[in-house]
Short mmCIF file of C-alpha atoms in Angstrom, two decimals:
data_model
loop_
_atom_site.label_atom_id
_atom_site.label_comp_id
_atom_site.label_asym_id
_atom_site.label_seq_id
_atom_site.Cartn_x
_atom_site.Cartn_y
_atom_site.Cartn_z
CA MET A 90 0.00 0.00 0.00
CA GLU A 91 2.77 2.40 0.97
CA SER A 92 4.70 1.71 -2.21
CA LEU A 93 1.53 2.31 -4.25
CA ILE A 94 1.21 5.82 -2.73
CA ASP A 95 4.88 6.37 -3.46
CA ILE A 96 4.56 5.33 -7.13
CA VAL A 97 1.42 7.41 -7.76
CA LEU A 98 2.68 10.60 -6.08
CA LEU A 99 6.04 10.50 -7.87
CA ALA A 100 4.34 9.79 -11.22
CA PHE A 101 2.12 12.85 -10.66
CA LEU A 102 5.21 14.96 -9.90
CA VAL A 103 6.84 13.90 -13.19
CA GLY A 104 3.62 14.65 -15.10
CA ILE A 105 3.41 18.13 -13.59
CA ALA A 106 7.09 18.82 -14.30
CA PHE A 107 6.58 17.98 -18.00
CA ALA A 108 3.43 20.13 -18.12
CA ILE A 109 5.48 23.02 -16.72
CA VAL A 110 7.98 22.61 -19.58
CA TRP A 111 5.21 22.78 -22.22
CA MET A 112 3.10 25.63 -20.80
CA LYS A 113 3.73 29.11 -22.19
CA ASP A 114 1.36 30.94 -19.86
CA LEU A 115 3.36 31.79 -16.74
CA LEU A 116 0.23 32.02 -14.55
CA ALA A 117 -0.54 28.37 -15.34
CA VAL A 118 3.11 27.45 -14.75
CA ILE A 119 3.05 29.04 -11.28
CA MET A 120 -0.24 27.36 -10.37
CA LEU A 121 1.26 24.02 -11.43
CA LEU A 122 4.33 24.75 -9.31
CA GLY A 123 2.03 25.28 -6.31
CA ILE A 124 0.42 21.87 -6.95
CA TYR A 125 3.92 20.41 -7.34
CA GLY A 126 4.85 21.79 -3.91
CA LEU A 127 1.73 20.37 -2.29
CA LEU A 128 2.26 16.94 -3.89
CA SER A 129 5.88 16.82 -2.75
CA ALA A 130 4.68 17.72 0.77
CA SER A 131 2.28 14.74 0.63
CA PHE A 132 5.17 12.58 -0.57
CA PHE A 133 7.26 13.69 2.43
CA VAL A 134 4.43 12.62 4.79
CA ALA A 135 4.44 9.18 3.14
CA MET A 136 8.23 9.07 3.71
CA ASP A 137 7.80 9.77 7.50
CA ALA A 138 9.42 13.21 7.17
CA VAL A 139 6.63 15.09 8.94
CA ASP A 140 8.66 18.17 9.83
CA VAL A 141 9.86 18.53 6.24
CA ALA A 142 6.33 18.04 4.89
CA PHE A 143 5.10 20.75 7.23
CA THR A 144 7.67 23.21 5.90
CA GLU A 145 7.20 22.28 2.25
CA ALA A 146 3.41 22.64 2.48
CA SER A 147 3.65 26.18 3.86
CA VAL A 148 6.62 27.28 1.72
CA GLY A 149 6.31 25.37 -1.57
CA ALA A 150 2.55 25.48 -1.91
CA GLY A 151 1.96 28.78 -0.12
CA ILE A 152 4.58 31.49 0.00
CA SER A 153 6.60 30.71 -3.14
CA THR A 154 3.40 30.65 -5.24
CA LEU A 155 2.36 34.00 -3.78
CA LEU A 156 5.75 35.65 -4.42
CA MET A 157 5.86 34.39 -8.00
CA LEU A 158 2.33 35.69 -8.64
CA VAL A 159 3.32 39.15 -7.37
CA THR A 160 6.37 39.02 -9.64
CA ILE A 161 4.50 38.12 -12.83
CA ALA A 162 2.01 40.88 -12.05
CA MET A 163 5.00 43.19 -12.62
CA THR A 164 6.85 41.34 -15.39
CA GLY A 165 4.02 40.02 -17.58
CA ARG A 166 2.53 36.54 -17.81
CA SER A 167 3.42 35.31 -21.28
CA GLU A 168 6.63 33.59 -22.25
CA HIS A 169 8.46 34.06 -25.54
CA PRO A 170 7.95 30.81 -27.50
CA VAL A 171 11.46 30.65 -29.01
CA ARG A 172 13.82 28.21 -27.25
CA HIS A 173 17.55 28.64 -26.98
CA LYS A 174 19.22 25.74 -28.89
CA PRO A 175 16.64 23.15 -27.71
CA PHE A 176 18.29 20.09 -29.30
CA LEU A 177 21.71 20.81 -27.84
CA ALA A 178 20.04 21.33 -24.45
CA LEU A 179 18.11 18.07 -24.86
CA ALA A 180 21.32 16.20 -25.71
CA VAL A 181 23.13 17.62 -22.65
CA VAL A 182 20.20 16.75 -20.41
CA ILE A 183 19.88 13.18 -21.75
CA ILE A 184 23.60 12.48 -21.40
CA THR A 185 23.73 13.89 -17.85
CA GLY A 186 20.54 12.00 -16.96
CA SER A 187 21.85 8.67 -18.23
CA LEU A 188 25.11 9.11 -16.33
CA LEU A 189 23.15 9.84 -13.15
CA ILE A 190 20.92 6.77 -13.73
CA TYR A 191 24.09 4.70 -14.21
CA GLY A 192 25.28 6.12 -10.88
CA THR A 193 22.09 5.06 -9.08
CA LEU A 194 22.67 1.39 -10.03
CA ASP A 195 25.21 1.14 -7.19
CA MET A 196 22.86 2.68 -4.63
CA PRO A 197 21.39 0.61 -1.79
CA TYR A 198 17.75 -0.19 -2.47
CA PHE A 199 15.03 2.13 -1.27
CA GLY A 200 14.02 1.48 2.36
CA SER A 201 16.91 -0.84 3.16
CA ALA A 202 17.89 -0.59 6.83
CA GLN A 203 21.48 -1.65 6.01
CA ALA A 204 22.17 1.38 3.81
CA PRO A 205 25.38 3.26 4.77
CA VAL A 206 23.36 6.43 5.43
CA HIS A 207 21.74 4.71 8.44
CA GLN A 208 25.02 3.39 9.92
CA HIS A 209 27.12 6.42 10.77
CA VAL A 210 25.70 9.03 13.18
CA ALA A 211 21.97 8.32 12.86
CA PRO A 212 21.90 5.48 15.48
CA ARG A 213 23.56 7.80 18.00
CA TYR A 214 20.86 10.44 17.45
CA ILE A 215 18.04 7.87 17.67
CA ASN A 216 19.37 5.97 20.71
CA ASP A 217 21.04 8.65 22.83
CA SER A 218 19.26 11.93 22.07
CA ILE A 219 16.64 11.36 24.77
CA GLU A 220 19.33 11.09 27.49
CA GLU A 221 21.59 13.80 26.05
CA VAL A 222 19.01 16.39 24.96
CA GLY A 223 15.77 15.16 26.50
CA VAL A 224 13.49 16.13 23.61
CA PRO A 225 11.24 13.48 22.00
CA ASN A 226 11.32 14.97 18.49
CA ILE A 227 14.73 13.82 17.21
CA VAL A 228 14.60 16.23 14.28
CA THR A 229 14.36 19.17 16.69
CA SER A 230 17.18 17.89 18.90
CA VAL A 231 19.50 17.43 15.90
CA LEU A 232 18.48 20.76 14.35
CA ALA A 233 18.69 22.88 17.49
CA SER A 234 21.27 21.12 19.63
CA TYR A 235 23.65 18.71 17.84
CA ARG A 236 23.86 20.79 14.67
CA ALA A 237 22.98 24.20 16.11
CA PHE A 238 25.99 25.79 14.44
CA ASP A 239 24.72 24.72 10.97
CA THR A 240 21.27 26.06 11.74
CA PHE A 241 22.82 29.35 12.81
CA GLY A 242 24.40 29.58 9.36
CA GLU A 243 21.05 28.90 7.70
CA VAL A 244 19.37 31.64 9.75
CA VAL A 245 22.08 34.10 8.72
CA VAL A 246 21.54 33.10 5.05
CA ILE A 247 17.81 33.79 5.38
CA PHE A 248 18.51 37.13 7.05
CA THR A 249 20.98 38.10 4.31
CA ALA A 250 18.53 37.14 1.57
CA GLY A 251 15.88 39.31 3.23
CA MET A 252 18.29 42.24 3.35
CA GLY A 253 19.19 41.61 -0.30
CA VAL A 254 15.53 41.79 -1.37
CA LEU A 255 15.14 44.96 0.67
CA ALA A 256 18.19 46.53 -1.00
CA LEU A 257 16.98 45.56 -4.48
CA LEU A 258 13.32 46.48 -4.19
CA SER A 259 12.85 49.03 -1.45
CA VAL A 260 10.96 52.08 -2.65
CA VAL A 261 11.60 55.51 -1.17
CA ARG A 262 8.16 56.42 0.13
CA ARG A 263 7.43 60.03 -0.64
CA PRO A 264 5.38 61.96 1.92
CA LYS A 265 1.87 62.34 0.57
CA ASN A 266 1.74 66.14 0.53
CA THR A 267 4.81 66.83 -1.62
CA THR A 268 3.59 68.36 -4.86
CA GLY A 269 -0.06 69.03 -5.67
CA ASP A 270 -0.79 66.83 -8.67
CA LYS A 271 1.35 63.87 -7.73
CA ALA A 272 0.02 63.78 -4.17
CA ARG A 273 -3.54 63.85 -5.48
CA ASP A 274 -2.75 61.00 -7.88
CA ILE A 275 -1.24 58.89 -5.13
CA ALA A 276 -4.20 59.58 -2.85
CA LYS A 277 -6.56 58.62 -5.69
CA ILE A 278 -4.72 55.32 -6.25
CA ASP A 279 -4.89 54.54 -2.53
CA LEU A 280 -8.61 55.30 -2.54
CA ILE A 281 -9.21 52.98 -5.52
CA ASN A 282 -7.15 50.24 -3.89
CA ASP A 283 -9.04 50.50 -0.63
CA SER A 284 -12.48 50.60 -2.24
CA MET A 285 -11.59 47.49 -4.23
CA HIS A 286 -10.84 45.67 -1.05
CA GLU A 287 -14.05 46.83 0.54
CA GLN A 288 -15.97 44.69 -1.92
CA HIS A 289 -14.75 41.43 -0.37
CA LEU A 290 -16.99 41.84 2.67
CA VAL A 291 -17.56 38.14 3.48
CA LEU A 292 -13.89 37.27 2.97
CA ARG A 293 -12.79 40.11 5.18
CA ILE A 294 -15.05 39.19 8.08
CA VAL A 295 -14.12 35.50 7.88
CA THR A 296 -10.43 36.49 7.75
CA LYS A 297 -10.81 38.70 10.80
CA MET A 298 -12.12 35.71 12.73
CA LEU A 299 -9.46 33.35 11.33
CA ILE A 300 -6.34 35.45 11.90
CA PRO A 301 -6.21 35.02 15.73
CA PHE A 302 -6.43 31.25 15.28
CA ILE A 303 -3.64 31.27 12.69
CA PHE A 304 -1.45 33.21 15.14
CA LEU A 305 -2.40 30.80 17.94
CA TYR A 306 -1.51 27.85 15.72
CA ALA A 307 1.81 29.47 14.84
CA PHE A 308 2.63 29.82 18.54
CA TYR A 309 1.61 26.20 19.14
CA VAL A 310 3.92 25.05 16.33
CA GLN A 311 6.69 27.27 17.69
CA PHE A 312 6.63 26.07 21.29
CA HIS A 313 5.44 22.49 20.75
CA GLY A 314 8.23 21.74 18.25
CA ASP A 315 10.15 19.81 20.93
CA TYR A 316 7.37 17.25 21.29
CA GLY A 317 5.73 17.04 17.88
CA PRO A 318 6.42 18.14 14.33
CA GLY A 319 7.12 21.84 14.14
CA GLY A 320 9.64 24.44 15.24
CA GLY A 321 10.83 27.93 14.50
CA PHE A 322 11.08 27.60 10.70
CA GLN A 323 7.51 26.36 10.23
CA ALA A 324 6.05 28.69 12.86
CA GLY A 325 7.72 31.71 11.28
CA VAL A 326 6.24 30.91 7.89
CA ILE A 327 2.73 30.31 9.34
CA PHE A 328 2.92 33.55 11.33
CA ALA A 329 3.93 35.48 8.22
CA SER A 330 1.13 33.91 6.17
CA ALA A 331 -1.48 35.37 8.54
CA ILE A 332 0.00 38.83 7.91
CA PHE A 333 -0.02 38.21 4.13
CA LEU A 334 -3.69 37.25 4.32
CA TYR A 335 -4.45 40.47 6.14
CA ALA A 336 -2.47 42.57 3.66
CA MET A 337 -4.16 40.96 0.65
CA LEU A 338 -7.70 41.49 1.91
CA PHE A 339 -7.42 44.86 3.63
CA GLY A 340 -5.08 46.59 1.20
CA MET A 341 -1.42 47.45 1.48
CA SER A 342 -1.99 50.94 2.90
CA THR A 343 -3.98 49.56 5.85
CA ALA A 344 -1.49 46.75 6.41
CA ARG A 345 1.40 49.21 6.43
CA ARG A 346 -0.33 51.20 9.14
CA VAL A 347 -0.82 48.04 11.25
CA ILE A 348 2.65 46.59 10.74
CA ASN A 349 5.53 48.95 11.31
CA GLN A 350 8.21 48.15 8.72
CA SER A 351 11.20 49.39 10.71
CA PHE A 352 10.04 47.33 13.70
CA ILE A 353 9.88 44.21 11.50
CA GLN A 354 13.39 44.89 10.19
CA LEU A 355 14.62 45.29 13.75
CA LEU A 356 12.93 42.01 14.71
CA ALA A 357 14.72 40.16 11.89
CA ALA A 358 18.06 41.31 13.27
CA ILE A 359 17.04 40.59 16.89
CA GLY A 360 16.22 36.99 15.95
CA VAL A 361 19.73 36.39 14.56
CA LEU A 362 21.31 38.18 17.53
CA LEU A 363 19.26 36.16 20.05
CA TYR A 364 20.40 32.94 18.38
CA GLY A 365 24.04 34.02 18.29
CA SER A 366 24.06 35.35 21.86
CA VAL A 367 22.91 31.97 23.23
CA GLY A 368 26.12 30.58 21.73
CA VAL A 369 28.19 33.42 23.19
CA VAL A 370 26.71 32.84 26.67
CA SER A 371 27.84 29.21 26.59
CA LEU A 372 31.30 30.35 25.39
CA LEU A 373 31.56 32.81 28.31
CA ASN A 374 30.68 30.02 30.72
CA GLY A 375 33.66 28.03 29.51
CA LYS A 376 31.79 25.53 27.33
CA ASN A 377 31.75 25.05 23.55
CA PHE A 378 29.79 27.38 21.24
CA PHE A 379 26.10 26.31 21.48
CA ASP A 380 26.73 23.85 24.30
CA TYR A 381 23.50 24.50 26.18
CA SER A 382 24.47 22.59 29.32
CA ALA A 383 26.20 25.82 30.35
CA LEU A 384 22.87 27.62 30.61
CA SER A 385 21.61 25.82 33.70
CA VAL A 386 22.87 23.68 36.59
CA ASP A 387 20.92 20.69 35.29
CA PRO A 388 22.23 19.87 31.77
CA ILE A 389 18.82 18.68 30.49
CA ALA A 390 17.09 21.86 31.74
CA GLY A 391 19.88 23.84 30.02
CA GLN A 392 19.21 21.97 26.77
CA HIS A 393 15.49 22.75 27.00
CA LEU A 394 16.15 26.43 27.67
CA GLY A 395 18.70 26.68 24.86
CA ILE A 396 16.42 25.00 22.31
CA LEU A 397 13.52 27.23 23.35
CA LEU A 398 15.62 30.39 22.94
CA ILE A 399 17.19 29.55 19.61
CA GLU A 400 13.87 28.32 18.15
CA LEU A 401 12.43 31.68 19.22
CA GLY A 402 15.27 33.44 17.40
CA VAL A 403 14.67 31.33 14.28
CA GLY A 404 10.93 32.03 14.42
CA CYS A 405 11.45 35.81 14.76
CA THR A 406 13.91 35.96 11.87
CA VAL A 407 11.97 33.71 9.49
CA ALA A 408 8.64 35.46 10.13
CA SER A 409 10.05 38.97 9.77
CA VAL A 410 12.15 38.15 6.69
CA MET A 411 9.08 36.66 4.98
CA VAL A 412 7.06 39.79 5.85
CA ILE A 413 9.90 42.04 4.62
CA ILE A 414 10.10 40.14 1.32
CA PHE A 415 6.33 40.23 0.76
CA PHE A 416 6.02 43.93 1.59
CA SER A 417 8.99 44.84 -0.63
CA PHE A 418 7.42 43.06 -3.61
CA ALA A 419 3.94 44.47 -2.98
CA ASP A 420 5.26 48.03 -2.48
CA ARG A 421 7.21 47.76 -5.70
CA LYS A 422 4.08 46.65 -7.49
CA ASP A 423 1.97 49.50 -6.05
CA ASN A 424 4.56 52.13 -7.00
CA GLY A 425 5.68 50.16 -10.03
CA GLN A 426 3.48 51.83 -12.64
CA ASN A 427 4.90 55.29 -11.92
CA LEU A 428 8.50 54.16 -11.59
CA GLU A 429 8.37 51.92 -14.62
CA SER A 430 7.08 54.56 -17.02
CA ASN A 431 9.57 57.10 -15.67
CA GLY A 432 12.42 54.61 -15.98
CA ILE A 433 11.62 53.68 -19.57
CA GLU A 434 11.27 57.35 -20.55
CA ASN A 435 14.64 58.12 -18.98
CA ASN A 436 16.22 55.20 -20.80
CA LEU A 437 14.76 56.37 -24.11
CA LYS A 438 16.06 59.90 -23.52
CA GLU A 439 19.52 58.60 -22.75
CA ASN A 440 19.49 56.44 -25.86
CA ASN A 441 18.38 59.36 -28.00
CA LYS A 442 21.20 61.52 -26.66
CA LYS A 443 23.69 58.86 -27.73
CA MET B 17 15.57 -3.63 -8.82
CA LEU B 18 12.78 -1.65 -10.48
CA MET B 19 11.06 -0.94 -7.14
CA GLY B 20 14.33 -0.54 -5.24
CA LEU B 21 15.58 2.26 -7.46
CA TYR B 22 12.26 3.75 -8.67
CA ASN B 23 12.48 6.80 -6.38
CA TYR B 24 16.03 7.62 -7.46
CA TRP B 25 15.15 7.35 -11.15
CA ILE B 26 12.20 9.71 -10.67
CA VAL B 27 14.59 12.10 -8.92
CA VAL B 28 16.93 11.99 -11.94
CA VAL B 29 14.02 12.64 -14.34
CA LEU B 30 12.76 15.61 -12.29
CA MET B 31 16.26 17.00 -11.94
CA MET B 32 16.84 16.79 -15.70
CA VAL B 33 13.47 18.45 -16.43
CA GLY B 34 14.51 21.34 -14.17
CA PHE B 35 17.96 21.45 -15.79
CA TYR B 36 16.40 21.54 -19.29
CA ILE B 37 14.17 24.48 -18.32
CA VAL B 38 17.16 26.37 -16.94
CA ILE B 39 19.28 25.99 -20.07
CA ALA B 40 16.70 26.03 -22.88
CA HIS B 41 14.16 28.63 -21.78
CA GLY B 42 14.95 32.33 -22.10
CA ASN B 43 12.32 33.69 -19.71
CA LEU B 44 13.88 34.51 -16.33
CA ILE B 45 10.78 33.59 -14.31
CA LYS B 46 10.61 30.24 -16.08
CA LYS B 47 14.28 29.69 -15.27
CA ILE B 48 13.57 30.29 -11.57
CA VAL B 49 10.68 27.79 -11.79
CA GLY B 50 13.12 25.32 -13.36
CA LEU B 51 15.57 25.89 -10.53
CA SER B 52 12.89 25.17 -7.93
CA ILE B 53 11.98 21.91 -9.69
CA PHE B 54 15.68 20.97 -9.63
CA GLN B 55 15.86 21.91 -5.95
CA THR B 56 12.76 19.89 -5.01
CA SER B 57 14.20 16.84 -6.78
CA VAL B 58 17.21 17.01 -4.45
CA PHE B 59 14.84 17.23 -1.46
CA ILE B 60 13.03 14.11 -2.70
CA PHE B 61 16.38 12.34 -3.10
CA TYR B 62 17.47 13.01 0.49
CA ILE B 63 14.08 12.17 1.99
CA SER B 64 13.89 8.90 0.00
CA MET B 65 17.30 7.89 1.36
CA ALA B 66 16.11 8.56 4.93
CA LYS B 67 13.16 6.15 4.69
CA VAL B 68 13.55 2.78 6.43
CA ASP B 69 11.08 -0.02 5.71
CA GLY B 70 8.68 -0.42 8.62
CA GLY B 71 9.99 2.75 10.28
CA THR B 72 7.94 5.67 11.57
CA ALA B 73 8.46 9.41 11.88
CA PRO B 74 11.49 10.16 14.11
CA ILE B 75 9.56 11.31 17.18
CA LEU B 76 10.35 9.08 20.14
CA ALA B 77 7.37 7.17 21.54
CA ASP B 78 6.82 4.00 23.58
CA GLY B 79 6.55 0.69 21.78
CA ILE B 80 8.28 1.77 18.56
CA THR B 81 11.59 0.18 17.65
CA GLN B 82 12.27 1.35 14.10
CA TYR B 83 12.57 5.04 13.19
CA SER B 84 13.42 6.65 9.86
CA ASN B 85 16.74 8.50 9.71
CA PRO B 86 16.30 12.00 11.20
CA LEU B 87 19.49 13.56 9.84
CA PRO B 88 18.42 14.06 6.18
CA HIS B 89 15.14 15.51 7.48
CA VAL B 90 17.06 18.20 9.38
CA LEU B 91 19.23 19.07 6.37
CA ILE B 92 16.23 19.38 4.04
CA LEU B 93 14.03 21.23 6.52
CA THR B 94 16.46 24.13 6.66
CA ALA B 95 17.25 23.87 2.93
CA ILE B 96 13.57 24.48 2.06
CA VAL B 97 13.41 27.75 4.01
CA VAL B 98 16.79 28.90 2.67
CA GLY B 99 15.51 27.93 -0.81
CA ILE B 100 12.50 30.24 -0.59
CA ALA B 101 14.69 33.11 0.65
CA THR B 102 17.10 32.73 -2.28
CA THR B 103 14.20 32.29 -4.75
CA ALA B 104 12.80 35.58 -3.49
CA LEU B 105 16.18 37.20 -4.12
CA GLY B 106 16.15 35.83 -7.70
CA LEU B 107 12.62 37.14 -8.28
CA ALA B 108 13.67 40.56 -6.96
CA LEU B 109 16.53 40.60 -9.49
CA ALA B 110 14.05 39.67 -12.26
CA VAL B 111 11.82 42.59 -11.25
CA ARG B 112 14.74 45.01 -11.39
CA ILE B 113 15.84 43.65 -14.79
CA LYS B 114 12.30 44.14 -16.10
CA GLU B 115 12.33 47.76 -14.89
CA THR B 116 15.68 48.53 -16.51
CA TYR B 117 15.42 46.60 -19.78
CA GLY B 118 11.63 46.44 -20.20
CA SER B 119 11.82 42.68 -20.69
CA ILE B 120 12.77 39.47 -18.89
CA GLU B 121 13.55 37.49 -22.06
CA GLU B 122 17.24 36.67 -22.20
CA GLU B 123 17.62 37.35 -25.94
CA GLU B 124 15.99 40.79 -25.80
CA ILE B 125 18.18 41.76 -22.83
CA GLN B 126 21.24 40.62 -24.79
CA LYS B 127 20.10 42.62 -27.83
CA LYS B 128 19.69 45.80 -25.75
CA ASP B 129 23.12 45.27 -24.19
CA ASN B 130 24.70 44.85 -27.64
CA LEU B 131 23.04 48.09 -28.83
CA ASP B 132 24.47 50.00 -25.89
CA CYS B 133 28.10 49.16 -26.57
#
């Protein structure tokens, strides 16, 4: 039965991937990519990787689809039909693929308990983590305690990517009462935006009731990650998705009033700093970097405290970086029309001068 | 052998589909989509390796003797979130390219660059 689910889900994934190659309409491509994310999340559940499935469902099917939709709203939804040397590309792909298939022939069979990957450190994590870390979810104890230094690196990468998006897309927000005509235009656009959102009355009321529960669920995932699937990464994404929902239904101008952008940017940095300072505290107490037994007299209590703190740091950073990314894209889109026409005109002028 | 290696072969097919999109398609958004297909195929590869027959999810509970390998789960869990952050960075670059060149098709961008110099 399990292998049947495996075969069907993977066959679906291949079908969707080929459909993505054929489609020229980028909106359809992005919708298919969302389905692809959801199917791979279901596949991860069938493979016992519940934490991974959790993350993939919220990221692959949710946030990445949303970001790509915002992007094609700015860049256009049709793709040029001409391919760049398709037969050469096909030949390269087929040769690489056959070499990789040849490589898999030596691999241990799927599901075999004797495979080398299960022999090295995995038994130590499975057998000893409950005495050493005291947390039932092994994934959390490896992520936040044994390999905390790796996870710190990942959090810094996420933070840097958020800052990169901010640097690339941030729009200088002009005060609304600068010059007469422009200010009136901007006010008019805001009015149109807001009135459009007023039409979704049922959606807005249902959302208002749902958002507290989404936040509550995010907190549950955040603080229950030691005992069940979940943790800072998933909680951060769920938390951010509630804010996205609010921004989409109530309009960007309302959402910007509710959520202070500089506070969110500060929170992203605080998350990374909180994570790093836990490591520094254990260094100052004469232990290794991220050795949580330094945090308390009882080593297990220290581990619990350390995991709680660094998961909190991860949650803060992930949630605020996701919010920063979404707001940067949406702001760019709102101000895009003006900027874009100005930019193209300037380019044309420069070209004419040459 | 067919069942034992089925997952890995699917991974190779998905990876090559993503690779083909990246090299043959000129549209930058489509290239990013291709990259995420490639990326997901690697996730599927790791998670397939972690599966043990008869095992359960790696959350300790009474009466269970066989768990799947937790280590690949940890690696992929963080890779997914880093993946979305880097994808967002790529999309931001595409938006800026569209604003400067008026297009996200590789050939048109190349043409405009050739005109300039």
